[in-house]
Amino acid sequence: MRQIKSSALYLQKIIKMETTKKKTGIYWVLFLVSVAAFFLVLQSPIGSYCSMVLPFNTTFLAKALDLM
């Protein structure tokens, strides 16, 4: 682990940065599949249920961007 000391007065603690590389490829694939599913549901006769797919879209995008 690499340590960086901050020079700002309000950030005088030592910040530890994570250096491991995370694999996010599967989350990008799942995000693209969920976006395709969203548009398929949107164009189908049950288009009013397209909001049921949105949690999958946002979760997989956040995981692909390594926000979670």
CSV table of C-alpha atoms in Angstrom, one decimal:
chain,number,residue,atom,x,y,z
A,1,MET,CA,0.0,0.0,0.0
A,2,ARG,CA,1.2,3.4,-0.9
A,3,GLN,CA,0.7,6.3,1.6
A,4,ILE,CA,0.3,9.9,0.7
A,5,LYS,CA,0.5,12.7,3.2
A,6,SER,CA,-1.7,15.7,2.6
A,7,SER,CA,-0.4,19.2,2.8
A,8,ALA,CA,-3.8,20.8,3.5
A,9,LEU,CA,-4.4,21.7,7.2
A,10,TYR,CA,-7.8,20.0,7.3
A,11,LEU,CA,-6.4,16.8,5.7
A,12,GLN,CA,-3.4,16.1,7.9
A,13,LYS,CA,-4.1,12.5,8.2
A,14,ILE,CA,-2.4,9.8,6.2
A,15,ILE,CA,-4.5,8.7,3.2
A,16,LYS,CA,-4.1,5.0,2.2
A,17,MET,CA,-4.7,4.3,-1.4
A,18,GLU,CA,-5.8,0.9,-2.7
A,19,THR,CA,-3.6,-0.3,-5.4
A,20,THR,CA,-5.3,-3.5,-6.5
A,21,LYS,CA,-6.8,-3.7,-10.0
A,22,LYS,CA,-10.5,-4.7,-10.0
A,23,LYS,CA,-12.0,-6.6,-12.8
A,24,THR,CA,-15.1,-4.7,-14.0
A,25,GLY,CA,-15.5,-6.3,-17.5
A,26,ILE,CA,-18.4,-8.5,-16.4
A,27,TYR,CA,-20.2,-5.5,-15.0
A,28,TRP,CA,-19.9,-3.6,-18.3
A,29,VAL,CA,-21.4,-6.6,-20.1
A,30,LEU,CA,-24.2,-6.8,-17.5
A,31,PHE,CA,-24.8,-3.1,-17.8
A,32,LEU,CA,-25.1,-3.3,-21.6
A,33,VAL,CA,-27.5,-6.3,-21.3
A,34,SER,CA,-29.6,-4.4,-18.8
A,35,VAL,CA,-29.8,-1.4,-21.1
A,36,ALA,CA,-30.9,-3.6,-24.0
A,37,ALA,CA,-33.5,-5.2,-21.7
A,38,PHE,CA,-34.7,-1.7,-20.7
A,39,PHE,CA,-35.3,-0.7,-24.3
A,40,LEU,CA,-36.9,-4.1,-25.1
A,41,VAL,CA,-39.4,-3.7,-22.2
A,42,LEU,CA,-40.0,0.0,-23.2
A,43,GLN,CA,-41.0,-1.0,-26.7
A,44,SER,CA,-43.1,-4.0,-25.7
A,45,PRO,CA,-46.8,-3.9,-24.8
A,46,ILE,CA,-45.8,-3.9,-21.1
A,47,GLY,CA,-43.8,-0.7,-21.5
A,48,SER,CA,-45.1,0.8,-18.3
A,49,TYR,CA,-42.9,-1.7,-16.4
A,50,CYS,CA,-39.7,-0.3,-17.8
A,51,SER,CA,-38.9,1.2,-14.4
A,52,MET,CA,-38.5,-2.3,-13.1
A,53,VAL,CA,-35.2,-2.6,-15.1
A,54,LEU,CA,-33.7,0.7,-13.9
A,55,PRO,CA,-32.2,-0.6,-10.6
A,56,PHE,CA,-30.2,-3.1,-12.6
A,57,ASN,CA,-29.0,-0.4,-15.0
A,58,THR,CA,-27.8,1.9,-12.2
A,59,THR,CA,-26.3,-0.9,-10.0
A,60,PHE,CA,-24.3,-2.4,-12.9
A,61,LEU,CA,-23.1,1.0,-14.1
A,62,ALA,CA,-21.9,1.9,-10.6
A,63,LYS,CA,-20.1,-1.4,-10.3
A,64,ALA,CA,-18.6,-1.0,-13.7
A,65,LEU,CA,-17.3,2.5,-12.8
A,66,ASP,CA,-16.0,1.0,-9.5
A,67,LEU,CA,-18.1,3.4,-7.4
A,68,MET,CA,-19.4,0.6,-5.1
